[in-house]
Short mmCIF file of C-alpha atoms in Angstrom, two decimals:
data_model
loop_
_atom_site.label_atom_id
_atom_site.label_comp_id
_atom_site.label_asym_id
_atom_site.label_seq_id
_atom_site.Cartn_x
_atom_site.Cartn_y
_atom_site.Cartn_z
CA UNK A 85 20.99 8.86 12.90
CA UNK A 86 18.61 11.28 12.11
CA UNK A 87 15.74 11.02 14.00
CA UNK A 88 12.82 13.70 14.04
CA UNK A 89 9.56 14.35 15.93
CA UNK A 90 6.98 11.44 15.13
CA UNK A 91 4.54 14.87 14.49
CA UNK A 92 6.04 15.03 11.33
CA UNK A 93 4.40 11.90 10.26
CA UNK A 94 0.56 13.50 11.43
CA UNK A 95 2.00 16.29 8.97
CA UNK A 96 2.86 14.20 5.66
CA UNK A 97 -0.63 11.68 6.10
CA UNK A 98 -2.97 14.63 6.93
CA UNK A 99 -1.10 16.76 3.56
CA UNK A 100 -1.13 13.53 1.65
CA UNK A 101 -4.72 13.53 2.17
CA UNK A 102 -5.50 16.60 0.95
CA UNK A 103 -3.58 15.97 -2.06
CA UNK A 104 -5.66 13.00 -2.51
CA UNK A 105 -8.80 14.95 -2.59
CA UNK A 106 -7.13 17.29 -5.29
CA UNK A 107 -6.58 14.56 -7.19
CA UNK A 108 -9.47 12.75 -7.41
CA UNK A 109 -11.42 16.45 -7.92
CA UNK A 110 -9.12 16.83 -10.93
CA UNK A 111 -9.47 13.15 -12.37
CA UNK A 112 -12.99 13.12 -12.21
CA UNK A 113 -13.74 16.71 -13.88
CA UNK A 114 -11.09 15.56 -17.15
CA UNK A 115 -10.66 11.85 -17.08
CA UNK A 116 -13.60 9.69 -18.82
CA UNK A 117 -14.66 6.95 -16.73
CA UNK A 118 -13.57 4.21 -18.75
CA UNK A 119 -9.96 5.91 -18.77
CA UNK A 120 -10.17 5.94 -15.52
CA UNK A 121 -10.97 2.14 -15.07
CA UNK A 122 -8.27 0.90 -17.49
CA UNK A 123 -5.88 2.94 -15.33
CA UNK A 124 -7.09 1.48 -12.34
CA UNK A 125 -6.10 -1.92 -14.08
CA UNK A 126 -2.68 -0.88 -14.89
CA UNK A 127 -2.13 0.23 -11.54
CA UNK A 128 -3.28 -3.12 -9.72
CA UNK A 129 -0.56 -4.97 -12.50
CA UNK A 130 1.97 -2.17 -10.58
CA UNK A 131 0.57 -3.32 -6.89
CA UNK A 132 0.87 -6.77 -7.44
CA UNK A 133 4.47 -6.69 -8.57
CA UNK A 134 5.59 -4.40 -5.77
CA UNK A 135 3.24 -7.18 -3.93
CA UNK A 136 5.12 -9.65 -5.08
CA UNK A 137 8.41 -8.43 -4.74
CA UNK A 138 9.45 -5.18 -2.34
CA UNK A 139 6.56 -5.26 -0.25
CA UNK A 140 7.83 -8.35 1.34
CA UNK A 141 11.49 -6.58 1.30
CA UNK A 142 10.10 -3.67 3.32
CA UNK A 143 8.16 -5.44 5.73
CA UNK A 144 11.36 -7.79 6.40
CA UNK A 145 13.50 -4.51 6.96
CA UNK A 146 11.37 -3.02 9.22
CA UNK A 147 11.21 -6.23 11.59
CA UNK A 148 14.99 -6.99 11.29
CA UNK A 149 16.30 -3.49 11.23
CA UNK A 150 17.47 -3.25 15.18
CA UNK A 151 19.32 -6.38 14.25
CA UNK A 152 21.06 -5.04 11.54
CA UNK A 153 22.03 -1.39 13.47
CA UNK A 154 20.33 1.42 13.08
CA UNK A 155 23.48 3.35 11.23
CA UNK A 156 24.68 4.37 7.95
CA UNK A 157 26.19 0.52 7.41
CA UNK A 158 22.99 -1.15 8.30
CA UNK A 159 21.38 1.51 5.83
CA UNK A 160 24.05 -0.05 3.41
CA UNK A 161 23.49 -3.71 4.07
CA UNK A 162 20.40 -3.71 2.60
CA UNK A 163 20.84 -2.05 -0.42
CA UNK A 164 22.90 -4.73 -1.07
CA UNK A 165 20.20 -6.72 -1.02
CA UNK A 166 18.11 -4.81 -3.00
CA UNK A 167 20.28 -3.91 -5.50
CA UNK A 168 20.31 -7.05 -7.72
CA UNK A 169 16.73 -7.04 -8.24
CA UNK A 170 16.46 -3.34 -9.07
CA UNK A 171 18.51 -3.96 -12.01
CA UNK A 172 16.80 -6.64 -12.52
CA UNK A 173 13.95 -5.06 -13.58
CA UNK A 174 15.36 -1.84 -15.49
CA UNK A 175 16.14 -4.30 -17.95
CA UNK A 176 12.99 -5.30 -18.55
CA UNK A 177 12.00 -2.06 -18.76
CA UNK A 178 14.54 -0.94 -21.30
CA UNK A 179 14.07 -4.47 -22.97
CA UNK A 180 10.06 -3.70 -23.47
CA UNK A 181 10.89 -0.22 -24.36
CA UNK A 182 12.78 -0.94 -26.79
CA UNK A 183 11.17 -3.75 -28.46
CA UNK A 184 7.81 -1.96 -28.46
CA UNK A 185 9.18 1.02 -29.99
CA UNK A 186 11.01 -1.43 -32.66
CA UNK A 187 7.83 -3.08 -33.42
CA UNK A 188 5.69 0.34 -32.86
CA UNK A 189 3.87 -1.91 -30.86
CA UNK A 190 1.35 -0.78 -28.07
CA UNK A 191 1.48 -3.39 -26.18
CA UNK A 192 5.08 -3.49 -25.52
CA UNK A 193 5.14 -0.07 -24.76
CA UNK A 194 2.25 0.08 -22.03
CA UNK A 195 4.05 -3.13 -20.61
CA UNK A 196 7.45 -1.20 -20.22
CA UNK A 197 5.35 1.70 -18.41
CA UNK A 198 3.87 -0.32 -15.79
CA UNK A 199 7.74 -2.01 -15.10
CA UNK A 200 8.63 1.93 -15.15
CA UNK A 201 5.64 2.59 -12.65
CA UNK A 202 6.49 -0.31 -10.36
CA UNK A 203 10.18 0.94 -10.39
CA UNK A 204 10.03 4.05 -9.35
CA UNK A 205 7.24 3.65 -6.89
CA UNK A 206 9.36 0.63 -5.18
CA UNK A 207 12.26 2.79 -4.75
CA UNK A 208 9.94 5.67 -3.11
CA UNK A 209 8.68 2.50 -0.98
CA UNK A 210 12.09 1.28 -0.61
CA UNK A 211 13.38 4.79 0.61
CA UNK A 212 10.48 5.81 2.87
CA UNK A 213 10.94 2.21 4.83
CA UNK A 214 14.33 2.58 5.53
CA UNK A 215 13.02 6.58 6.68
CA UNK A 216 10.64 4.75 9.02
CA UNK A 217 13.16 2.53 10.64
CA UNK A 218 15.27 5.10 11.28
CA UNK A 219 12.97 6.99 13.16
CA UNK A 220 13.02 9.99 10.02
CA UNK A 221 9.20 10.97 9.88
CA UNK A 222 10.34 14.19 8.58
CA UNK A 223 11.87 12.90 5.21
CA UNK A 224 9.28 9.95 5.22
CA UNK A 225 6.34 12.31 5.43
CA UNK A 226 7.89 14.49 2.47
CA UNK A 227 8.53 11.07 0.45
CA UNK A 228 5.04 10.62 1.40
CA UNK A 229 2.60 13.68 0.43
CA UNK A 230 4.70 14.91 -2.66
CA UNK A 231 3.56 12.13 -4.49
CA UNK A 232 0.04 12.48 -3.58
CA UNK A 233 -0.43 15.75 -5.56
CA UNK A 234 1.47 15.00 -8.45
CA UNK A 235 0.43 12.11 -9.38
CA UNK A 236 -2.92 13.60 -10.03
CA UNK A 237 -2.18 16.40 -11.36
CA UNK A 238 0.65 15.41 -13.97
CA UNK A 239 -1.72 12.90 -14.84
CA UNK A 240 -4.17 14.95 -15.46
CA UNK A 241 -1.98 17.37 -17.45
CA UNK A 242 -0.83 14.68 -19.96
CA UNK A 243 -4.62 13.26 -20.10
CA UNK A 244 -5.75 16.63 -20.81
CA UNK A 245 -3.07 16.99 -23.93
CA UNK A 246 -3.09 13.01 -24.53
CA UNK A 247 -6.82 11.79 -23.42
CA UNK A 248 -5.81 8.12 -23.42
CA UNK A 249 -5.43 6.02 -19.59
CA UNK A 250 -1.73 5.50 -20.46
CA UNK A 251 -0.90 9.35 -19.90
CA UNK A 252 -2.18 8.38 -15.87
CA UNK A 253 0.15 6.26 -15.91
CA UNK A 254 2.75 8.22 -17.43
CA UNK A 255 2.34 11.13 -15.18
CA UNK A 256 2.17 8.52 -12.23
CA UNK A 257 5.87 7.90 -13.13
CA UNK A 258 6.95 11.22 -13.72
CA UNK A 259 5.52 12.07 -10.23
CA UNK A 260 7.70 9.71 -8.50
CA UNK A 261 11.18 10.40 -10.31
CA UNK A 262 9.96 14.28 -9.12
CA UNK A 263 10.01 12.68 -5.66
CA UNK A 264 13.26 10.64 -5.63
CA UNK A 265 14.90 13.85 -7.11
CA UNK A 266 14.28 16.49 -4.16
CA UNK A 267 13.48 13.83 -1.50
CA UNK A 268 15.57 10.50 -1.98
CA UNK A 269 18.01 11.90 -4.97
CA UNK A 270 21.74 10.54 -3.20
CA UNK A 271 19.72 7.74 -1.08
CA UNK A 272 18.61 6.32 -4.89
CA UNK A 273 22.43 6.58 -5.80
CA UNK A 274 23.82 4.90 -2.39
CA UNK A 275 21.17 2.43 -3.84
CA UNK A 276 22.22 1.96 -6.81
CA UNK A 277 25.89 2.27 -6.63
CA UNK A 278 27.99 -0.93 -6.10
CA UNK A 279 29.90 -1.00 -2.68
CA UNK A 280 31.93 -2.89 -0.90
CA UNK A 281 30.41 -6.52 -0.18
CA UNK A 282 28.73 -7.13 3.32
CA UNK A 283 28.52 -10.59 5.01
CA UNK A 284 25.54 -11.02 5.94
CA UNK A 285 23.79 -13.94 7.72
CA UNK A 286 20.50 -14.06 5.37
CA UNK A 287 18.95 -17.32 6.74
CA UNK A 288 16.60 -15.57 9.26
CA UNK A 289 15.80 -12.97 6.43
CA UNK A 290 15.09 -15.81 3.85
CA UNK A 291 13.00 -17.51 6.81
CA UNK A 292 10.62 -14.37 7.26
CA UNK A 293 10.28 -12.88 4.26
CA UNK A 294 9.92 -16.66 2.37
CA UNK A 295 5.98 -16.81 3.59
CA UNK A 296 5.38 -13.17 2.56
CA UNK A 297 5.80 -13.56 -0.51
CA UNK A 298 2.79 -15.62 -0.91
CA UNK A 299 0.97 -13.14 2.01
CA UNK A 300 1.46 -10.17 -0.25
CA UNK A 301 0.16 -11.87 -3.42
CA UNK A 302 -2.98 -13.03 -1.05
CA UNK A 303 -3.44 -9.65 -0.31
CA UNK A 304 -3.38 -8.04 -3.70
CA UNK A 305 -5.66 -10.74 -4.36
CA UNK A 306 -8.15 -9.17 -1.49
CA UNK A 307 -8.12 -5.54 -2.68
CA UNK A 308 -8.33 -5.72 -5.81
CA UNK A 309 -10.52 -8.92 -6.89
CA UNK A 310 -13.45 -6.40 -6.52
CA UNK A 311 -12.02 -5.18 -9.50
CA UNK A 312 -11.34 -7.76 -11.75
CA UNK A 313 -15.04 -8.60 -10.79
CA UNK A 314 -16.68 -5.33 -11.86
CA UNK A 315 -14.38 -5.38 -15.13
CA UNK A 316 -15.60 -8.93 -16.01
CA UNK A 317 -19.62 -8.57 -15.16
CA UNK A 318 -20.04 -4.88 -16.02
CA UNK A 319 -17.01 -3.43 -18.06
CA UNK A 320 -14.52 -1.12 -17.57
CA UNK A 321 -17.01 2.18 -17.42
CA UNK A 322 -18.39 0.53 -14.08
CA UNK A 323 -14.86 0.02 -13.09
CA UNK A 324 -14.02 3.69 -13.73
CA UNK A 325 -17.19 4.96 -11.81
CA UNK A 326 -16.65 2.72 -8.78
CA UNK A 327 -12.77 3.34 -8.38
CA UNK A 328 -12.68 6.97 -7.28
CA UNK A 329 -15.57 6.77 -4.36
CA UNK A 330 -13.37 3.47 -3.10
CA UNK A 331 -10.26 5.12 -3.41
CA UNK A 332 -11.42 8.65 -1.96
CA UNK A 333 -12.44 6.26 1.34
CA UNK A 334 -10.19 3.40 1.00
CA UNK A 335 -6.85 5.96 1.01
CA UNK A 336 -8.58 8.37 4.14
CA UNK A 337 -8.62 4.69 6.50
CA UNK A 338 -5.27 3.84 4.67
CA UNK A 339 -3.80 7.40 5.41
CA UNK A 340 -5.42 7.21 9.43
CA UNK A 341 -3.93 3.83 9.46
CA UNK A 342 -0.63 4.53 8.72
CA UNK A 343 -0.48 7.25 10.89
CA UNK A 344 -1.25 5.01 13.76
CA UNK A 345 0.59 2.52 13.11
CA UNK A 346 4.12 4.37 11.59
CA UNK A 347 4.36 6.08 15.01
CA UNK A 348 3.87 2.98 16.96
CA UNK A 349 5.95 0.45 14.99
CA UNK A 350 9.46 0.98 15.01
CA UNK A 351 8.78 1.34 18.91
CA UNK A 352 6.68 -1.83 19.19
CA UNK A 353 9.66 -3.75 17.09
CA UNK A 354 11.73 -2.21 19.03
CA UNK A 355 10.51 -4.02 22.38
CA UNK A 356 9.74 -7.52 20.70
CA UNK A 357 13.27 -7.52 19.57
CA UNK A 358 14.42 -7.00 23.34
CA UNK A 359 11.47 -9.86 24.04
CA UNK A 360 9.78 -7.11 26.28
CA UNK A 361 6.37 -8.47 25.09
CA UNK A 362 4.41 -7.26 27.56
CA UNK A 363 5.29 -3.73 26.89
CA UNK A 364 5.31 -4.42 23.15
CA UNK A 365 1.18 -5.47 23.67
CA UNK A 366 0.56 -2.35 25.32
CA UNK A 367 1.96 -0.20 22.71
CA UNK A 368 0.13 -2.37 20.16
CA UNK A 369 -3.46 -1.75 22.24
CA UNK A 370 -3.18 1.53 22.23
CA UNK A 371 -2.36 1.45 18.58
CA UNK A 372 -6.12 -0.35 18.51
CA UNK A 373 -7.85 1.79 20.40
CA UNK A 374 -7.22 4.96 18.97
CA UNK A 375 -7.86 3.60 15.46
CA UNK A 376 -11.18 2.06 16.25
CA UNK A 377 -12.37 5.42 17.91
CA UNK A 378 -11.30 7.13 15.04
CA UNK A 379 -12.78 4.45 12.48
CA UNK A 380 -15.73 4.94 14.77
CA UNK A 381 -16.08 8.41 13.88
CA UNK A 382 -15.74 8.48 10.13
CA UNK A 383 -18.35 6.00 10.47
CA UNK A 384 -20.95 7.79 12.08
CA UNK A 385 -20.15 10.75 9.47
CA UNK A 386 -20.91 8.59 6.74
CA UNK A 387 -24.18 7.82 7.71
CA UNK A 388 -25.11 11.43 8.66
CA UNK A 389 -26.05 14.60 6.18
CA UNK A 390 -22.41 15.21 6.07
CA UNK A 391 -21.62 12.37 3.68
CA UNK A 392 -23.11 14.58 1.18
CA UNK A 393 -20.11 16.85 1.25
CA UNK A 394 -18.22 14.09 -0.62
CA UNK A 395 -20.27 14.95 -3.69
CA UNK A 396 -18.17 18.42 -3.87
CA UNK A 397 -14.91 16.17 -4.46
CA UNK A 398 -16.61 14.17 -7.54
CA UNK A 399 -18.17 15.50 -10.94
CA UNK A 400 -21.86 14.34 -11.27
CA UNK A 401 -20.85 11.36 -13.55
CA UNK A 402 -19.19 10.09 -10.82
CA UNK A 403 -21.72 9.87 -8.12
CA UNK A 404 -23.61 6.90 -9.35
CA UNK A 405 -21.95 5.28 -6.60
CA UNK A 406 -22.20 8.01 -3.70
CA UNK A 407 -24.86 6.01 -1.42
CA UNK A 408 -22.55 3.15 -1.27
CA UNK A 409 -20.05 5.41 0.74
CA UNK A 410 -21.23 4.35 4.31
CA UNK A 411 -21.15 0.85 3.74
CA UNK A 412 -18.02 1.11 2.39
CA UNK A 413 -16.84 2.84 5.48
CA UNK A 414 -17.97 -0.02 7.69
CA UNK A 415 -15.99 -2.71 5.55
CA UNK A 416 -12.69 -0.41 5.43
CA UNK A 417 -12.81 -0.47 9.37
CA UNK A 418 -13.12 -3.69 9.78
CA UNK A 419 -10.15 -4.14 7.28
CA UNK A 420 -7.91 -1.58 8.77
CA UNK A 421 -8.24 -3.27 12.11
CA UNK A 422 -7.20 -6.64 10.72
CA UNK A 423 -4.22 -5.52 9.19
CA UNK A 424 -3.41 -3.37 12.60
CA UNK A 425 -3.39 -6.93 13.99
CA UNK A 426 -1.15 -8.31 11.57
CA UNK A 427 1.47 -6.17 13.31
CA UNK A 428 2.00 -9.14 16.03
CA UNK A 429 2.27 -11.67 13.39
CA UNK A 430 5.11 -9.29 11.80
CA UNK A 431 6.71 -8.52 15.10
CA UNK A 432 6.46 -12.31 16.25
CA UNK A 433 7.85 -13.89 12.86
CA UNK A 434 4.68 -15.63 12.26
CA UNK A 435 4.54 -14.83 8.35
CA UNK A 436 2.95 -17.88 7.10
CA UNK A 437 0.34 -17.57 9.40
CA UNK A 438 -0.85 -13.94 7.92
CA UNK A 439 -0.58 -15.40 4.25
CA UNK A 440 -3.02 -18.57 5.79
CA UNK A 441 -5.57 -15.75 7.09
CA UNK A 442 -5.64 -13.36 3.80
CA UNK A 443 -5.48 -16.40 1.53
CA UNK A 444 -8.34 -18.34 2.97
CA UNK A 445 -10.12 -14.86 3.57
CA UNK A 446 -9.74 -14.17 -0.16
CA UNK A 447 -11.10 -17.74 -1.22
CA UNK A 448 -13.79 -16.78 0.35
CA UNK A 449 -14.55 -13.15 -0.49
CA UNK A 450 -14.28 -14.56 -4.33
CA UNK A 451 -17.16 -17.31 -4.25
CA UNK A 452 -19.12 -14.80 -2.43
CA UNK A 453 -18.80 -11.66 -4.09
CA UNK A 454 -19.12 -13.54 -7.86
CA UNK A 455 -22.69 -15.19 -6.40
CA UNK A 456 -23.68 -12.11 -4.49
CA UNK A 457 -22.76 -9.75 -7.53
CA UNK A 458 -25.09 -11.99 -10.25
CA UNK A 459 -28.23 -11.29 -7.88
CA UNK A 460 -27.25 -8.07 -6.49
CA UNK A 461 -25.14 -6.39 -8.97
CA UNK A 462 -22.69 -3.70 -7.19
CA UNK A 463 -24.25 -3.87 -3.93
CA UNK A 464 -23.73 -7.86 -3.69
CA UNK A 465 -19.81 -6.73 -3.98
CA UNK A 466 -19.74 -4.57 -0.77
CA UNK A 467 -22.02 -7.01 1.40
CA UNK A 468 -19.44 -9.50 0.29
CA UNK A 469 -16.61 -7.30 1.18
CA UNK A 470 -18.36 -6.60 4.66
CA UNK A 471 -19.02 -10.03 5.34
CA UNK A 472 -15.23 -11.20 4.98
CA UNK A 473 -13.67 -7.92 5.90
CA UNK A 474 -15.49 -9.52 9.81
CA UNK A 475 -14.55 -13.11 9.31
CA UNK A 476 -10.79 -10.97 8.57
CA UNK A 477 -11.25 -9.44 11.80
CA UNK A 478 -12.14 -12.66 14.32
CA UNK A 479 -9.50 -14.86 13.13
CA UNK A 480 -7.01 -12.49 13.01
CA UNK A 481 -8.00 -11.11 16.57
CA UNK A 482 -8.03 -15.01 17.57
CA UNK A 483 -4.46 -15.65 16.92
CA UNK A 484 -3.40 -12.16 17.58
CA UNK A 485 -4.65 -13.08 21.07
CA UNK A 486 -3.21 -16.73 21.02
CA UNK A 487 0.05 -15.28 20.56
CA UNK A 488 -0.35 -12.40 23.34
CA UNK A 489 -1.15 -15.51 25.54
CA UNK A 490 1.98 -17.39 24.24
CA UNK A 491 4.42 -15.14 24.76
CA UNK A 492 3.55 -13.40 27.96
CA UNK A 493 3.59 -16.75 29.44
CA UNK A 494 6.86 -16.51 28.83
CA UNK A 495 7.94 -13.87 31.56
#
């Protein structure tokens, strides 16, 4: 097993951030904004697949992997699970490709890119995972920040020769077979290549990841119904405009939150699995307390003169939405710190109960956010998104609590 030094990780998310902010510098000085927002629409179709199909997988390898040995032939096991379905869906691909090339039909074609998009970025998911598990933060960090720089700027490249949102997409694709060439090149072949059959006792794996499914789609449902919302009250331009501020923010918590919570988790699974709970909680409160203080932070930074510095990252046409920046911060704190708790729902089997949370959660942030955006416009969104990004936060800190209750009762 290769493991390597957990630093490694601080070195991909804090490079993978920087590559964000060249990307987003790049896409909004040569992308038009309603480019931009159709992209933004093919890439949620690309979430919600991976939502609704190797999310789960990943999540369901990273809570069973000490079961399954951490070694080349637990490595191998689940490929064999995941092989199937990646098959599966080149295909489609081909299938689409094919047909919309027969036809000369748009369509078709733009269809087969987003299968391509969700392919290649679920074996990049796939492969980092297993990186995680294994305790690898040095080849999970590189599968990590490559991607963050070219997918901007082979975007941008193709958009540049080809000015339409599909070259985005395009270059998206191109920047993750870059990827899985230097980074993940024989792992995608052990992948890929049959191998001798495992047995395997799947009903615990069928039991956890069964209520995912459903979680994941919830999810998806939560990021990205802001915008559906924006696309169906004020078009794709507003879509385009609003996108890069909530991404430049949105991916900075993302990137501090999986930098938290990738060095903690294999460790924290880890104890749970050896039902040392009450050292599992402690590694999981630490994990909480360093976010918030950093969450904390950004924050206060937001609402200071140094928010303005974000305007260096973003051509004038797409400031319109600049001031919205600290109260965006507040609701991606709030968010980050639900899904930190989520961690003891993962680590404690109880799927279904994160699906009930996100789903009912997401009810909600719809009715609200489609009466608060008819009076409000824009800024109805994010008070909606603040508003259930907190109700997010005390039920999941309720149960999260419940459980902490539950099972150190059991010592």
């Amino acid at each position: 097993m290769n493991k390597s030094n957990p630093i490694w990780n601080i070195f991909g998310q804090t490079f993978s951030l920087l590559g964000l902010l060249i990307s987003i510098k790049l896409i909004t000085n040569y992308v038009k904004p309603i480019d931009y927002g159709i992209y933004t629409i093919y890439f949620s179709i690309v979430v919600f697949l991976k939502n609704l199909s190797v999310q789960p997988a990943i999540q369901t390898i990273l809570k069973f992997f000490p079961e399954f040995n951490i070694d080349e032939n637990g490595f191998n096991k689940f490929n064999q699970l995941i092989r199937k379905p990646v098959y599966f869906f080149v295909m489609i691909f081909i299938i689409f490709l094919i047909a919309g090339i027969f036809f000369q039909n748009d369509y078709l074609i733009n269809f087969s890119l987003i299968i391509c998009a969700f392919i290649t970025d679920s074996i990049r998911d796939y492969l980092r995972a297993i990186q995680n598990a294994l305790k690898n933060f040095r080849k999970m960090s590189f599968l990590t920040l490559i991607p963050s720089y070219l997918k901007g700027i082979m975007g941008v490249i193709l958009y540049i020769k080809f000015p339409y949102a599909e070259s985005l997409l395009l270059g998206f694709i191109i920047a993750n077979f870059i990827t899985l060439i230097f980074f993940g090149l024989n792992d995608t072949f052990k992948l890929l290549q049959f191998s001798k059959n495992y047995t395997l006792d799947i009903h615990p794996l069928k039991k956890f990841i069964t209520p995912l499914i459903p979680h994941k789609i919830s999810s998806w449902f939560f990021m990205y119904i802001d915008k559906y919302l924006l696309l169906f009250f004020l078009g794709p331009t507003v879509v385009g405009l609003y996108t890069p501020i909530y991404n430049l923010l949105y991916q900075i918590y993302w990137l501090i939150h999986e930098t938290i919570t990738l060095n903690f988790r294999p460790y924290y699974y880890d104890l749970v699995q050896k039902s040392k709970f009450s050292d599992a909680f402690k590694i999981f409160n630490k994990n909480v307390y360093i976010a918030v203080s950093i969450y904390l932070v950004i924050v206060l930074i937001f609402i200071s003169p140094l928010k303005d510095l974000t305007s260096l990252l973003l051509s004038n046409e797409y400031l319109a939405y600049i001031h919205l920046s600290p109260l965006l911060c507040l609701s991606f704190s709030m968010q980050m710190i639900g899904y930190i708790y989520e961690t003891i729902f993962y680590g404690t089997s109880k799927t279904s109960l994160i699906f009930k949370i996100q789903f009912g959660v997401g009810i909600i942030l719809f009715v609200l956010s489609a009466f608060l955006m008819q009076k409000f416009d824009v800024i109805g969104l994010i008070i909606a998104l603040i508003i259930c990004n907190l109700i997010f936060v005390i039920i999941s800190t309720f149960f999260a609590n419940k459980i902490k209750i539950e099972k150190n009762s059991l010592k």
